[in-house]
PDB file of C-alpha atoms and ligand atoms in Angstrom:
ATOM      1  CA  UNK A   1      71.907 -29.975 -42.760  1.00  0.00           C
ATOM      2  CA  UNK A   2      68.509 -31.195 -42.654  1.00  0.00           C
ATOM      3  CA  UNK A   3      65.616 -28.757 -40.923  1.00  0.00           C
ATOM      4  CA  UNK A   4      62.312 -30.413 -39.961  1.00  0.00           C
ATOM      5  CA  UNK A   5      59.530 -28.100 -39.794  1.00  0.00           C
ATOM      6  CA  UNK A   6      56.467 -29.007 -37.826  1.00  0.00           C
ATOM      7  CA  UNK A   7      57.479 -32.951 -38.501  1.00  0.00           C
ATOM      8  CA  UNK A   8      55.286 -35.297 -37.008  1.00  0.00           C
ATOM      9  CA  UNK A   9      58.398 -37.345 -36.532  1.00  0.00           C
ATOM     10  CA  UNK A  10      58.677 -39.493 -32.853  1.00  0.00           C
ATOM     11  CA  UNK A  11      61.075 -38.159 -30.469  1.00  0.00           C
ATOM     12  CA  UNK A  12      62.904 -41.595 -30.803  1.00  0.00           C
ATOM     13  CA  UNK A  13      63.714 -40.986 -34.713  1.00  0.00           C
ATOM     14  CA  UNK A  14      63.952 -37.452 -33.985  1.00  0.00           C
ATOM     15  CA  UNK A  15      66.925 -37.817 -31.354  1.00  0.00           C
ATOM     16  CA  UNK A  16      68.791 -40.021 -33.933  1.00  0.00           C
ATOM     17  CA  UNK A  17      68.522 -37.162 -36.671  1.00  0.00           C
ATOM     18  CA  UNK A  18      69.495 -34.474 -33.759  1.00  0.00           C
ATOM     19  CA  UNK A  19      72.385 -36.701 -33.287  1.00  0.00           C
ATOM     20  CA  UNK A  20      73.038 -36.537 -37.276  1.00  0.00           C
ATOM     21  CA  UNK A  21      73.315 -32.656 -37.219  1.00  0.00           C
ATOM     22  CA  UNK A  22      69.703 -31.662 -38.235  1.00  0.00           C
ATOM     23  CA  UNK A  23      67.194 -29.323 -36.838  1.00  0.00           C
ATOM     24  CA  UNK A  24      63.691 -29.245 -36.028  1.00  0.00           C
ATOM     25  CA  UNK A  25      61.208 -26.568 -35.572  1.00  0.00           C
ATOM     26  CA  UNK A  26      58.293 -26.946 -33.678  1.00  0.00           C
ATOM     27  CA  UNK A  27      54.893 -24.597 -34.353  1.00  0.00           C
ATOM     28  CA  UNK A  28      53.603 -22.657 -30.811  1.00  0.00           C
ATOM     29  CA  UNK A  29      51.713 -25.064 -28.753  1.00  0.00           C
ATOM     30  CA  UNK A  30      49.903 -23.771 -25.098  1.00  0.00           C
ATOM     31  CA  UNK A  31      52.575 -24.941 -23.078  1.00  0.00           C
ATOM     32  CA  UNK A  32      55.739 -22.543 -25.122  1.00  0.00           C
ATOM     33  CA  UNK A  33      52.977 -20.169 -24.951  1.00  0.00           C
ATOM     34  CA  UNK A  34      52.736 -19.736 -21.431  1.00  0.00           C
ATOM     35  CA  UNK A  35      56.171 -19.879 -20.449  1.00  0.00           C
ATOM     36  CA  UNK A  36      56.627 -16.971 -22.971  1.00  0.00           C
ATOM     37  CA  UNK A  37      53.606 -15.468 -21.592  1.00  0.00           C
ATOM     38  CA  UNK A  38      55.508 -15.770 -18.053  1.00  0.00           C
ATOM     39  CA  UNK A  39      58.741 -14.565 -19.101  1.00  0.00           C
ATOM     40  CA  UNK A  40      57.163 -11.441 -20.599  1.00  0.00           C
ATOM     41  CA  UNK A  41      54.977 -10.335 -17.388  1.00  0.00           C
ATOM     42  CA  UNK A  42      58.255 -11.297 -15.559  1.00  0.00           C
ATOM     43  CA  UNK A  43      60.622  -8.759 -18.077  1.00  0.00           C
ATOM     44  CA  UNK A  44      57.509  -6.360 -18.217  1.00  0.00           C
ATOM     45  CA  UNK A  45      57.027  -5.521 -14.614  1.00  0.00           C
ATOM     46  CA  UNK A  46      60.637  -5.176 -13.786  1.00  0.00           C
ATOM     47  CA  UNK A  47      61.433  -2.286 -16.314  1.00  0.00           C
ATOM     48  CA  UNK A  48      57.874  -0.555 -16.133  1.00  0.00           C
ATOM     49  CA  UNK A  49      57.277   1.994 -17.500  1.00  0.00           C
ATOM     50  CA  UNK A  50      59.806   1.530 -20.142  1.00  0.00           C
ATOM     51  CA  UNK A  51      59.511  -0.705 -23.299  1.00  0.00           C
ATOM     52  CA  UNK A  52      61.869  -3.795 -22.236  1.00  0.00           C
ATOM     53  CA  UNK A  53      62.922  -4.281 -26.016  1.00  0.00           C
ATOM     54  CA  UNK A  54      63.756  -0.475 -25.924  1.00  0.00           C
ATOM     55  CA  UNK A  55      65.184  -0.592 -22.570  1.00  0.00           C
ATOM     56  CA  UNK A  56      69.023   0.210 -24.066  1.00  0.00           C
ATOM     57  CA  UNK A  57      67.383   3.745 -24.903  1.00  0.00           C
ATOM     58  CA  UNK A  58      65.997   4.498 -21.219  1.00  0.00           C
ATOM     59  CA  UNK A  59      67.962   2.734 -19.045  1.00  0.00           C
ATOM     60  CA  UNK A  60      72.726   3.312 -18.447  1.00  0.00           C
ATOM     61  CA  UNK A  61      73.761  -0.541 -18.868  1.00  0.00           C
ATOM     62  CA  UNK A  62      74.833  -0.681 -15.452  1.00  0.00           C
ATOM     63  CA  UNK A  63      70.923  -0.284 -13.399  1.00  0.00           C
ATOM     64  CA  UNK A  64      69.663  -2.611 -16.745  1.00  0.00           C
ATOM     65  CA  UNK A  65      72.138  -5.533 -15.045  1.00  0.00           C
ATOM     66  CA  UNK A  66      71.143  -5.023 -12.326  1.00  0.00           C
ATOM     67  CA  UNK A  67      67.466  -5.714 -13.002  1.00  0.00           C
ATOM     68  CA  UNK A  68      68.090  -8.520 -14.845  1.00  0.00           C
ATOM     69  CA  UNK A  69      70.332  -9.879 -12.385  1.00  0.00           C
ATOM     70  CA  UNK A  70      66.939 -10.234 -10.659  1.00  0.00           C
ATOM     71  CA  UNK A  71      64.808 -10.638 -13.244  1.00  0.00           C
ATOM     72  CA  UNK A  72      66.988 -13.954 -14.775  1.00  0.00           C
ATOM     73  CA  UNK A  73      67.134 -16.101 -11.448  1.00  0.00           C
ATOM     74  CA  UNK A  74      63.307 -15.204 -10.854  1.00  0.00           C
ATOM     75  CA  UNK A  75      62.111 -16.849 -14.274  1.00  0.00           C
ATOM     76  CA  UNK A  76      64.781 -19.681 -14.417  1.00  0.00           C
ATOM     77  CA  UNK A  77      63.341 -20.122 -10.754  1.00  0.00           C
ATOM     78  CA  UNK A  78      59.674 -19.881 -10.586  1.00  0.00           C
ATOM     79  CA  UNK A  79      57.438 -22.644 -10.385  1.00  0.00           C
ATOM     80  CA  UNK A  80      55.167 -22.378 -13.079  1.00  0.00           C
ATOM     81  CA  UNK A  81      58.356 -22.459 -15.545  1.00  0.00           C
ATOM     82  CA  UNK A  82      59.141 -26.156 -14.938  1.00  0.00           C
ATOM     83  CA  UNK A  83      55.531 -26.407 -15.266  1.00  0.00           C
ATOM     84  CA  UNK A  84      55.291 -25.188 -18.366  1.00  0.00           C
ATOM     85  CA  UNK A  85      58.045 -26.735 -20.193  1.00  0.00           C
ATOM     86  CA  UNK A  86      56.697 -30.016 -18.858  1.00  0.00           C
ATOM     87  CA  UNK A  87      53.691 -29.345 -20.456  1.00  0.00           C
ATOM     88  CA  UNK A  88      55.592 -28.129 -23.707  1.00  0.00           C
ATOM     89  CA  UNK A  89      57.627 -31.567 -23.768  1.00  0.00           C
ATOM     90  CA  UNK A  90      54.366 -33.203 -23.784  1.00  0.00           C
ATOM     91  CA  UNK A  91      52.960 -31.774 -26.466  1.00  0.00           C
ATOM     92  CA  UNK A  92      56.088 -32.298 -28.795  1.00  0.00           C
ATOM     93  CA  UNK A  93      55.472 -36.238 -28.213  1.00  0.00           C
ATOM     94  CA  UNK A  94      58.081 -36.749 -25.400  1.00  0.00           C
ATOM     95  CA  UNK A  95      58.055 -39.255 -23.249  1.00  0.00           C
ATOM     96  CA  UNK A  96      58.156 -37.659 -19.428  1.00  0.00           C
ATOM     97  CA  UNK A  97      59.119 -40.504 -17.971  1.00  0.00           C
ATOM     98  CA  UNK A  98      62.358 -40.592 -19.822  1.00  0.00           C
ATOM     99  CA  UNK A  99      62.866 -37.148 -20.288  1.00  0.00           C
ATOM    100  CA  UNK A 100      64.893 -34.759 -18.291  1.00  0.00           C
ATOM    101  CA  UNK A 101      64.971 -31.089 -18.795  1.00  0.00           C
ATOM    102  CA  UNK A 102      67.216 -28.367 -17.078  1.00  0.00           C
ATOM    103  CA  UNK A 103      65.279 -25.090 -15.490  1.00  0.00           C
ATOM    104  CA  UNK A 104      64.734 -22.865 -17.942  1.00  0.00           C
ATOM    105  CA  UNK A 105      67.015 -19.537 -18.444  1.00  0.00           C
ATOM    106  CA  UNK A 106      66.203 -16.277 -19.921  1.00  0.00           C
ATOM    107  CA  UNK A 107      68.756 -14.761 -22.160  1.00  0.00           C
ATOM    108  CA  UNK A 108      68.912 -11.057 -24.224  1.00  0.00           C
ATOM    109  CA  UNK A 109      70.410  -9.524 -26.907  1.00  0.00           C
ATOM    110  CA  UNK A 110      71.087  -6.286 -26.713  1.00  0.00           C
ATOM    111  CA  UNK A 111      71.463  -3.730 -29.669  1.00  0.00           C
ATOM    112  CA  UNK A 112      75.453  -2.645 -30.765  1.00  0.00           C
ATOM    113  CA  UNK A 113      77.640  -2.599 -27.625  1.00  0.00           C
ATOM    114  CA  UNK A 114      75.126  -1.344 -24.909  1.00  0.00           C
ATOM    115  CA  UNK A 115      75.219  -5.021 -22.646  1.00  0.00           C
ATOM    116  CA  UNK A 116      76.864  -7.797 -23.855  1.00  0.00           C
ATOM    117  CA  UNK A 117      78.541  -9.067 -20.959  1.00  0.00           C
ATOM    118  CA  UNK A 118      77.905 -10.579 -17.877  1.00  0.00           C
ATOM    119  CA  UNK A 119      74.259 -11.249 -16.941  1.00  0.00           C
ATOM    120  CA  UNK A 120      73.698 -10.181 -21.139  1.00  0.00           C
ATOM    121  CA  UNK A 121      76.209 -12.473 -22.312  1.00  0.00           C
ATOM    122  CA  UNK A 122      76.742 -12.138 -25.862  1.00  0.00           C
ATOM    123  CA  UNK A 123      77.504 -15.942 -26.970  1.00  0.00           C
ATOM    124  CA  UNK A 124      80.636 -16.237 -29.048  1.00  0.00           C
ATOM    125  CA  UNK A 125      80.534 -19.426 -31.160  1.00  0.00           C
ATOM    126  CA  UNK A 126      80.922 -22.305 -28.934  1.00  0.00           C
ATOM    127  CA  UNK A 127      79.343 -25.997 -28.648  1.00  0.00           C
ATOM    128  CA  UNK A 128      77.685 -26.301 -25.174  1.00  0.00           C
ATOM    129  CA  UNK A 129      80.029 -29.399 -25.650  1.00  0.00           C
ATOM    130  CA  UNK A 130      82.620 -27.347 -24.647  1.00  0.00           C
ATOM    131  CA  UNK A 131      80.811 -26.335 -21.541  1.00  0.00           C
ATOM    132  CA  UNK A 132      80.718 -30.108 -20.053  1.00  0.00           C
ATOM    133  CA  UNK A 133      77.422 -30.707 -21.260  1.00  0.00           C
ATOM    134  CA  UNK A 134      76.890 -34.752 -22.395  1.00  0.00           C
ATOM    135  CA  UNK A 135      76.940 -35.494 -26.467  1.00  0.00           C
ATOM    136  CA  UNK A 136      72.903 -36.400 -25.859  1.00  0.00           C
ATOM    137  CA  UNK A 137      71.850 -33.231 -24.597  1.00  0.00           C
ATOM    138  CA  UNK A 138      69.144 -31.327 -27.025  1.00  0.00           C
ATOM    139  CA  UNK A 139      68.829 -27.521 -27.104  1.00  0.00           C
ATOM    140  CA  UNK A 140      65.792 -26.270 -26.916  1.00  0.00           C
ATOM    141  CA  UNK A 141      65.511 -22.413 -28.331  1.00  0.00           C
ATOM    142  CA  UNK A 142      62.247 -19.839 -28.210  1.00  0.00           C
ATOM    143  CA  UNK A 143      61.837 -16.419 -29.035  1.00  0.00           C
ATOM    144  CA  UNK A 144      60.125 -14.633 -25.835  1.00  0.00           C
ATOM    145  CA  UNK A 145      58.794 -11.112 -28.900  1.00  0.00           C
ATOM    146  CA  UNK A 146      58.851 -10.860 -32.057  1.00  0.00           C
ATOM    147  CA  UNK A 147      62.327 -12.219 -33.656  1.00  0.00           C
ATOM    148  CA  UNK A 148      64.532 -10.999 -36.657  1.00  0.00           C
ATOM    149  CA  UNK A 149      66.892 -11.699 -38.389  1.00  0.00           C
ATOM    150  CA  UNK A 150      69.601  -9.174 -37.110  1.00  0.00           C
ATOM    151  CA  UNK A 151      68.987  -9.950 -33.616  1.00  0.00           C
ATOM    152  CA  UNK A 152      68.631 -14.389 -33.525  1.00  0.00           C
ATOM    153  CA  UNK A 153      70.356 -16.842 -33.142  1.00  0.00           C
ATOM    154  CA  UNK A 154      73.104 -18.576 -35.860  1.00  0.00           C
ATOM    155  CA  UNK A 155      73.551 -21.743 -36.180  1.00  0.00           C
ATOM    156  CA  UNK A 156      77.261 -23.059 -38.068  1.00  0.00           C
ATOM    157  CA  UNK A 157      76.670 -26.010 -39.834  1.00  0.00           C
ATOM    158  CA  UNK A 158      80.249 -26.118 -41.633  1.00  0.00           C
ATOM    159  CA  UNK A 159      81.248 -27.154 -38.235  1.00  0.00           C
ATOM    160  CA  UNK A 160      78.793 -29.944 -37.563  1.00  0.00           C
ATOM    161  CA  UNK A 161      81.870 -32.658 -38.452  1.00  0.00           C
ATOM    162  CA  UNK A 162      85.045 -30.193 -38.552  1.00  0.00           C
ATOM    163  CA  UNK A 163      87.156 -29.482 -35.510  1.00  0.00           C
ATOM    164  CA  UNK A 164      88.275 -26.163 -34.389  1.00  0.00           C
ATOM    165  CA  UNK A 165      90.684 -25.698 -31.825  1.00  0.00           C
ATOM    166  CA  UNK A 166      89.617 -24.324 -28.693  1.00  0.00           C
ATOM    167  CA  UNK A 167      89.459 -23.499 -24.556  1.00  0.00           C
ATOM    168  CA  UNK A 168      87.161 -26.319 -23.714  1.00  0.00           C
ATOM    169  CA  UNK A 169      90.110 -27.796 -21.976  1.00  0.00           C
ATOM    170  CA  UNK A 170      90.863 -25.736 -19.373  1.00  0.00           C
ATOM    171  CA  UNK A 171      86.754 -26.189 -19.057  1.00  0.00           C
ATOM    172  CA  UNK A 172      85.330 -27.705 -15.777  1.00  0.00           C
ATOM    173  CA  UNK A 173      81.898 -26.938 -15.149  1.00  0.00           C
ATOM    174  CA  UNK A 174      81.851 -28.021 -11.238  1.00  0.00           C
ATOM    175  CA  UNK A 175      85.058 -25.621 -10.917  1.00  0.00           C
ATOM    176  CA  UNK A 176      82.224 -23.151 -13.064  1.00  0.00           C
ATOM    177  CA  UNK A 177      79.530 -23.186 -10.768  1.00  0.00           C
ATOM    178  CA  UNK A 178      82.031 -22.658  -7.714  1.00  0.00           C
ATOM    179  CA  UNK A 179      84.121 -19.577  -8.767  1.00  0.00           C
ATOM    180  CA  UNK A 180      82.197 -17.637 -11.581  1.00  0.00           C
ATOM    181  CA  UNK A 181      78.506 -18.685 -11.986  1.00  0.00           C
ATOM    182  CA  UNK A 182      77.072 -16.253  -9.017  1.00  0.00           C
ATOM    183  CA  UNK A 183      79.921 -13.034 -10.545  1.00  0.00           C
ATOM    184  CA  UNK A 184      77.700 -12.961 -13.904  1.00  0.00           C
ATOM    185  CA  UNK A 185      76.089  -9.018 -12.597  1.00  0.00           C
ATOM    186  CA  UNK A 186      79.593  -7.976 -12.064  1.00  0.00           C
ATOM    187  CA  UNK A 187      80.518  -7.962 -15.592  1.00  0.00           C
ATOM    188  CA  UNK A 188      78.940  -5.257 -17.114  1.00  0.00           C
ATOM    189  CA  UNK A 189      81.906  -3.674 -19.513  1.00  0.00           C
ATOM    190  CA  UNK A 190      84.268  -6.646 -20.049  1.00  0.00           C
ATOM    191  CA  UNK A 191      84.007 -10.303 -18.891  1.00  0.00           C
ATOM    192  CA  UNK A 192      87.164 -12.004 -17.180  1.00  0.00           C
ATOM    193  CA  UNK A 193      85.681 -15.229 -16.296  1.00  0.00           C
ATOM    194  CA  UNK A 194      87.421 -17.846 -18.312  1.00  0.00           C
ATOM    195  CA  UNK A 195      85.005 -19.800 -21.009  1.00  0.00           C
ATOM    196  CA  UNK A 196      85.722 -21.928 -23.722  1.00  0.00           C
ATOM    197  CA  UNK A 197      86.105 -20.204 -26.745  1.00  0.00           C
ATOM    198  CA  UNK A 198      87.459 -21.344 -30.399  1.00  0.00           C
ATOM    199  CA  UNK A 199      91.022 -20.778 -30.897  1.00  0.00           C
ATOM    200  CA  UNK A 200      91.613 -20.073 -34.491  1.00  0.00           C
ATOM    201  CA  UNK A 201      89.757 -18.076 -37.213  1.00  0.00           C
ATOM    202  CA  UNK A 202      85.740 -19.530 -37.665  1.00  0.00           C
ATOM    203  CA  UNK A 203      84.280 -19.000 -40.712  1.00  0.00           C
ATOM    204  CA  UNK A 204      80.894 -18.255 -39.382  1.00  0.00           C
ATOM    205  CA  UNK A 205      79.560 -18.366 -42.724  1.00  0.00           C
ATOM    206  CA  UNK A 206      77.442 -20.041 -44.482  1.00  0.00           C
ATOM    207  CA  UNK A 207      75.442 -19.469 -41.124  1.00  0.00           C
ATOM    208  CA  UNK A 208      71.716 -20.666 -40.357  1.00  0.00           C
ATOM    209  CA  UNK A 209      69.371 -18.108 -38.702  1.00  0.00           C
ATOM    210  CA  UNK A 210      66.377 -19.482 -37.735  1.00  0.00           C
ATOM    211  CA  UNK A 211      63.496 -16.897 -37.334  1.00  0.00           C
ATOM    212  CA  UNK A 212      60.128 -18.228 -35.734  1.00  0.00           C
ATOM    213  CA  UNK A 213      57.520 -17.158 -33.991  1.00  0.00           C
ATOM    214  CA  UNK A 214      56.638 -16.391 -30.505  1.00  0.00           C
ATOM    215  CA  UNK A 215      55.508 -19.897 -28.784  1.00  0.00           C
ATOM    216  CA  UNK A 216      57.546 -21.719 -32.012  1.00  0.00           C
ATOM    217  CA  UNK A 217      60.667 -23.500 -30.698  1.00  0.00           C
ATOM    218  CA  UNK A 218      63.440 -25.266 -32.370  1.00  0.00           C
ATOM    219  CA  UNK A 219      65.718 -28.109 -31.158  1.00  0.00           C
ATOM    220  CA  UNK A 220      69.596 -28.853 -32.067  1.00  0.00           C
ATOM    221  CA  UNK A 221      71.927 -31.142 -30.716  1.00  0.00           C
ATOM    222  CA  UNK A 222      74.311 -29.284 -27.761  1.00  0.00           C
ATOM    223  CA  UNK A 223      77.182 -30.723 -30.346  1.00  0.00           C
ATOM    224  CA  UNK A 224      76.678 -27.814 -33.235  1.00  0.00           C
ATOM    225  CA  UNK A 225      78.115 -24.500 -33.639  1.00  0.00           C
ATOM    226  CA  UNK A 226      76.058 -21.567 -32.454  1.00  0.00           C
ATOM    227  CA  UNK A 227      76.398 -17.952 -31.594  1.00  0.00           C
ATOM    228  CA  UNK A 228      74.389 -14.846 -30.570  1.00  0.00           C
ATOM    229  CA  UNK A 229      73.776 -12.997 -33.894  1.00  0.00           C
ATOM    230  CA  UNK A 230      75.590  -9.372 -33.717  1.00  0.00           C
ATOM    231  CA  UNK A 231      72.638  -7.279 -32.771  1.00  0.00           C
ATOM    232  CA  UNK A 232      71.893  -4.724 -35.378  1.00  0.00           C
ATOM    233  CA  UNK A 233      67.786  -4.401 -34.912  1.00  0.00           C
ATOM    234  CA  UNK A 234      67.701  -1.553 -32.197  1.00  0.00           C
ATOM    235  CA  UNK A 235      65.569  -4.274 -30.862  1.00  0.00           C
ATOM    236  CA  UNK A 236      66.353  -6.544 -27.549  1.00  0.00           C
ATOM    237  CA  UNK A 237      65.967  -9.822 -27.778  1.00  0.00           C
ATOM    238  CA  UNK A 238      64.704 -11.710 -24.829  1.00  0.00           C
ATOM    239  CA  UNK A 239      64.449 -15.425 -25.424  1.00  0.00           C
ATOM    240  CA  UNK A 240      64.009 -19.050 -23.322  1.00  0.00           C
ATOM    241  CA  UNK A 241      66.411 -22.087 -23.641  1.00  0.00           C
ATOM    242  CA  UNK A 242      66.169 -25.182 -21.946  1.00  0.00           C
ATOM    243  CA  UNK A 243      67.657 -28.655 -22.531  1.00  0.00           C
ATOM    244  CA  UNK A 244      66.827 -32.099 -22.527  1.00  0.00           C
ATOM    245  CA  UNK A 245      68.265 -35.676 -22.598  1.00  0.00           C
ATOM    246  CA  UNK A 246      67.257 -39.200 -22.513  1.00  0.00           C
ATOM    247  CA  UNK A 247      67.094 -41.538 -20.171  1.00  0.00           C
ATOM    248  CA  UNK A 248      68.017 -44.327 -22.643  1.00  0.00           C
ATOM    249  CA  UNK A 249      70.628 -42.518 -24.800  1.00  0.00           C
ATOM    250  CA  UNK A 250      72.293 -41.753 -21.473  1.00  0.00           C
ATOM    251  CA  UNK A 251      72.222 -45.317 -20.109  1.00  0.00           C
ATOM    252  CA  UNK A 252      73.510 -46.478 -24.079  1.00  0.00           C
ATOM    253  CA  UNK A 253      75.869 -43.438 -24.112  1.00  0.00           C
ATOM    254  CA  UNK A 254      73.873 -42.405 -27.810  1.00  0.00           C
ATOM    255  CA  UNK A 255      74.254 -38.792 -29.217  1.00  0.00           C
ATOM    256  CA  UNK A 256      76.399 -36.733 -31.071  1.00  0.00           C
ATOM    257  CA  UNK A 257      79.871 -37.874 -31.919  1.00  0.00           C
ATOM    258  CA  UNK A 258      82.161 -35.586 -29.726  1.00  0.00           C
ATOM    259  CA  UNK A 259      84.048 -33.816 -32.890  1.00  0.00           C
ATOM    260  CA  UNK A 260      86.815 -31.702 -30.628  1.00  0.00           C
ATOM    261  CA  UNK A 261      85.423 -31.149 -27.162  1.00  0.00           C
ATOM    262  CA  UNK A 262      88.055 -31.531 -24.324  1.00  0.00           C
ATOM    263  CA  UNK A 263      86.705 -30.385 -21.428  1.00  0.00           C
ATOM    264  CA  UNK A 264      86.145 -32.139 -18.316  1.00  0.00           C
ATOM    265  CA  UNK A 265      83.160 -32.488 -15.122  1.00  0.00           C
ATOM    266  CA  UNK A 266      79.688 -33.165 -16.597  1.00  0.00           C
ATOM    267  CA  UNK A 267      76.510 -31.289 -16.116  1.00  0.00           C
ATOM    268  CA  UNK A 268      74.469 -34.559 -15.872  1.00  0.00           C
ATOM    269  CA  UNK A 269      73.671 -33.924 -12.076  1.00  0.00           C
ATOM    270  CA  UNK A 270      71.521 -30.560 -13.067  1.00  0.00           C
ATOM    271  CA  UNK A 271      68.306 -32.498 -15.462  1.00  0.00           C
ATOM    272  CA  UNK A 272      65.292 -33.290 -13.603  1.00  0.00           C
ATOM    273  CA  UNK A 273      62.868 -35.827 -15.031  1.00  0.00           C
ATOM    274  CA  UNK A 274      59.380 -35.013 -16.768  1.00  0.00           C
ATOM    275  CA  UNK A 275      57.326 -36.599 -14.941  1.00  0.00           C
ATOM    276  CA  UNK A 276      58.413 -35.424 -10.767  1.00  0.00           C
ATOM    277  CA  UNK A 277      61.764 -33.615 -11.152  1.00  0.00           C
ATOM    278  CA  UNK A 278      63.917 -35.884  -9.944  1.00  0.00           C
ATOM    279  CA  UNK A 279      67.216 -36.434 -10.745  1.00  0.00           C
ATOM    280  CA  UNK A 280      69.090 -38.860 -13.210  1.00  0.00           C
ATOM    281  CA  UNK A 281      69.280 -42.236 -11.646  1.00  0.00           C
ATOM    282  CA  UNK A 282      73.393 -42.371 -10.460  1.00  0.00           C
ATOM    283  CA  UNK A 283      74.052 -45.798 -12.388  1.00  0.00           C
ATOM    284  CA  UNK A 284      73.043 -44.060 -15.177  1.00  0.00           C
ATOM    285  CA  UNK A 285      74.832 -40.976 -14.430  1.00  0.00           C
ATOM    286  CA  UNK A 286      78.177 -42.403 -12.688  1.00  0.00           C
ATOM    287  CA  UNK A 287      79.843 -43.125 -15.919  1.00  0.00           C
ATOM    288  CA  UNK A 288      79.783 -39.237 -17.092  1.00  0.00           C
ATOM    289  CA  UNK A 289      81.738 -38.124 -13.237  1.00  0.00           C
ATOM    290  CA  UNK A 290      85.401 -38.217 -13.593  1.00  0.00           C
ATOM    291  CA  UNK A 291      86.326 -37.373 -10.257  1.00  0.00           C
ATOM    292  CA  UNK A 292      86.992 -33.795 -11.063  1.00  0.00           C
ATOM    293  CA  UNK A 293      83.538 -32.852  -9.196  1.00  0.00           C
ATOM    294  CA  UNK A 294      84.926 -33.704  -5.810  1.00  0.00           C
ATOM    295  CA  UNK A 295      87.492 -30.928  -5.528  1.00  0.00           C
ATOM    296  CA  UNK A 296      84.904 -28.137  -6.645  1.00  0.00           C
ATOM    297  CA  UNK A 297      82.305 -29.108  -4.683  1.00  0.00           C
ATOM    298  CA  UNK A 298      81.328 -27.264  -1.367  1.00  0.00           C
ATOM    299  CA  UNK A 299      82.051 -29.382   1.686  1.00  0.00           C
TER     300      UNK A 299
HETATM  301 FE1  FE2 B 301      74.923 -22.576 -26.176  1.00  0.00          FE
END
C-alpha cells in the first residue's frame, strides 16, 4: 500500500492510484478548518457545560443519544457544511465542475462499551462497497480534536485484493433509507438493523492507523477495508467524512475493481456537484439503478 503525504499529485493521477489501493493525506487547509471549526461549536454547545470528549463520564448513554441524535442531522445539515467542503475540494486541486460530494456526517467514538450503537455506531470492518456505494466513490476522513492512536480509524490493507465472505447481499440501500436509516437513536444497547458485515474470521492485522491533525484529511477508495479502532483513549472521538466521485469515472464506469461486494441499489442519486449541488446527470447515473429502487421508494 502506497500513502501519499501532502503530494502535489492531480486529482486525475490521484483517482487512478485511489483506485490501485493507496492513500493520500492531505495537510489542514482553511476550508477542513472551518468545517471542523463548525462541527466543534456544533458538539460544544449541545453538551455545555461538559467536556464533549469527556462526555461518557458526565452524561448515562441514553440522554448522550439523544443529543447527538440532534446534534448529527444539524451538522450533516447546515449550510455552511456544504460550503465548506466545497471550499476544501478546491483547495485539494479538484475540479468542481466534475466533482460530486455527499453532505457531510459527523461520527464518534466512544471510550470501552459506553455508546457504540445506534446514532454512535461503532464500524465493524466493512467496505462502503458493501453498503451500495459505486467502485469510484473516494472517502474522505478528518479528525474534528486531537486524534490517537487508540481511538482512529484502521485501515486493512491485506484485504485490498482478497475476498471475504460477507452480508452485502442481503444489502439494499433504497430498502436502507426506507426501514432503518431514521431508527439510528433507538439503538442505544444493541443494534438489530441488518448491515453488511464479513462472514468469516478477518485478520485485522497488519492494520493501518492513520493519525493526523485537526484540519488534515486523508482519502481512500470506498473499496478498502476499514473499521472504527476499539476505543481505549478515555477520549471521544468526533470526526467528519464525506465522499466524492467523478463525473468522468462514472460516465467510463473507472474505480476500484469490485473484489467481493454483492449487494444491490446504488447510492449514486445522493452526490451533489461542486460547483451548484445538483445532482448526477441520469444518463450518467441510469446504468448504476437496477430496478430495485422502485419498490423502496415512497410513493
Ligand atoms: Fe465506511
Amino acid at each position: 500500500m502506497n500513502i501519499f503525504a501532502g503530494s502535489k499529485m492531480n486529482d486525475d493521477q490521484r483517482r487512478v492510484e485511489l483506485y490501485r489501493g493507496s492513500l493520500f493525506v492531505h495537510a489542514p487547509t482553511s476550508g477542513a478548518l472551518k468545517l471542523c471549526e463548525l462541527a466543534r461549536e456544533i458538539v460544544e454547545e449541545a453538551f455545555r457545560p461538559f467536556d464533549p470528549r469527556a462526555i461518557h463520564e458526565n452524561l448515562a448513554a441514553e440522554k448522550c443519544a439523544e443529543i447527538l441524535a440532534v446534534v448529527k442531522p444539524k451538522f450533516i445539515h447546515h449550510p455552511e457544511s456544504k460550503k465548506y467542503i466545497q471550499q476544501m475540494l478546491v483547495e485539494a486541486g479538484c475540479d468542481l465542475s466534475k466533482t460530486y460530494f455527499d453532505v457531510p456526517r459527523l461520527r464518534t467514538a466512544f471510550p470501552g462499551d459506553y455508546l457504540k450503537s445506534g446514532i454512535a455506531y461503532a464500524f465493524h470492518p466493512h467496505r462502503d462497497t458493501w453498503y451500495s456505494a459505486p467502485f469510484c466513490q473516494i472517502n474522505w476522513w478528518m479528525p474534528v480534536y486531537e486524534l490517537n492512536s487508540e481511538n482512529c480509524m484502521a485501515i486493512h490493507p491485506r484485504y485490498w485484493d482478497r475476498a471475504i465472505k460477507n452480508g452485502s447481499h442481503q444489502y439494499n440501500y433504497h430498502k436502507w433509507n426506507l426501514e432503518s436509516r431514521q431508527n439510528a437513536a433507538q439503538h442505544v444497547k444493541v443494534d438489530t438493523r441488518v448491515q453488511p458485515r464479513p462472514e468469516e474470521p478477518v485478520e485485522l492485522d497488519p492494520q493501518v492507523r492513520l493519525v493526523c491533525d485537526v484540519g488534515a484529511a486523508y482519502q481512500f477508495s470506498a473499496a478498502q477495508l476499514h473499521s472504527t479502532v476499539p476505543n481505549t483513549s478515555n477520549v471521544t472521538r468526533y470526526s467528519i467524512d464525506f465522499r466524492t466521485v467523478h463525473l468522468d469515472d462514472v460516465r467510463e464506469r473507472i474505480g476500484a475493481p469490485n473484489i467481493d461486494s454483492a449487494c444491490t441499489g446504488t447510492t449514486m442519486g445522493d452526490y451533489l456537484r461542486g460547483t451548484d449541488c445538483s445532482k448526477l446527470p441520469d444518463e450518467a447515473t441510469a446504468p448504476y439503478f437496477d430496478g430495485t429502487e422502485i419498490q423502496y421508494t415512497r410513493s
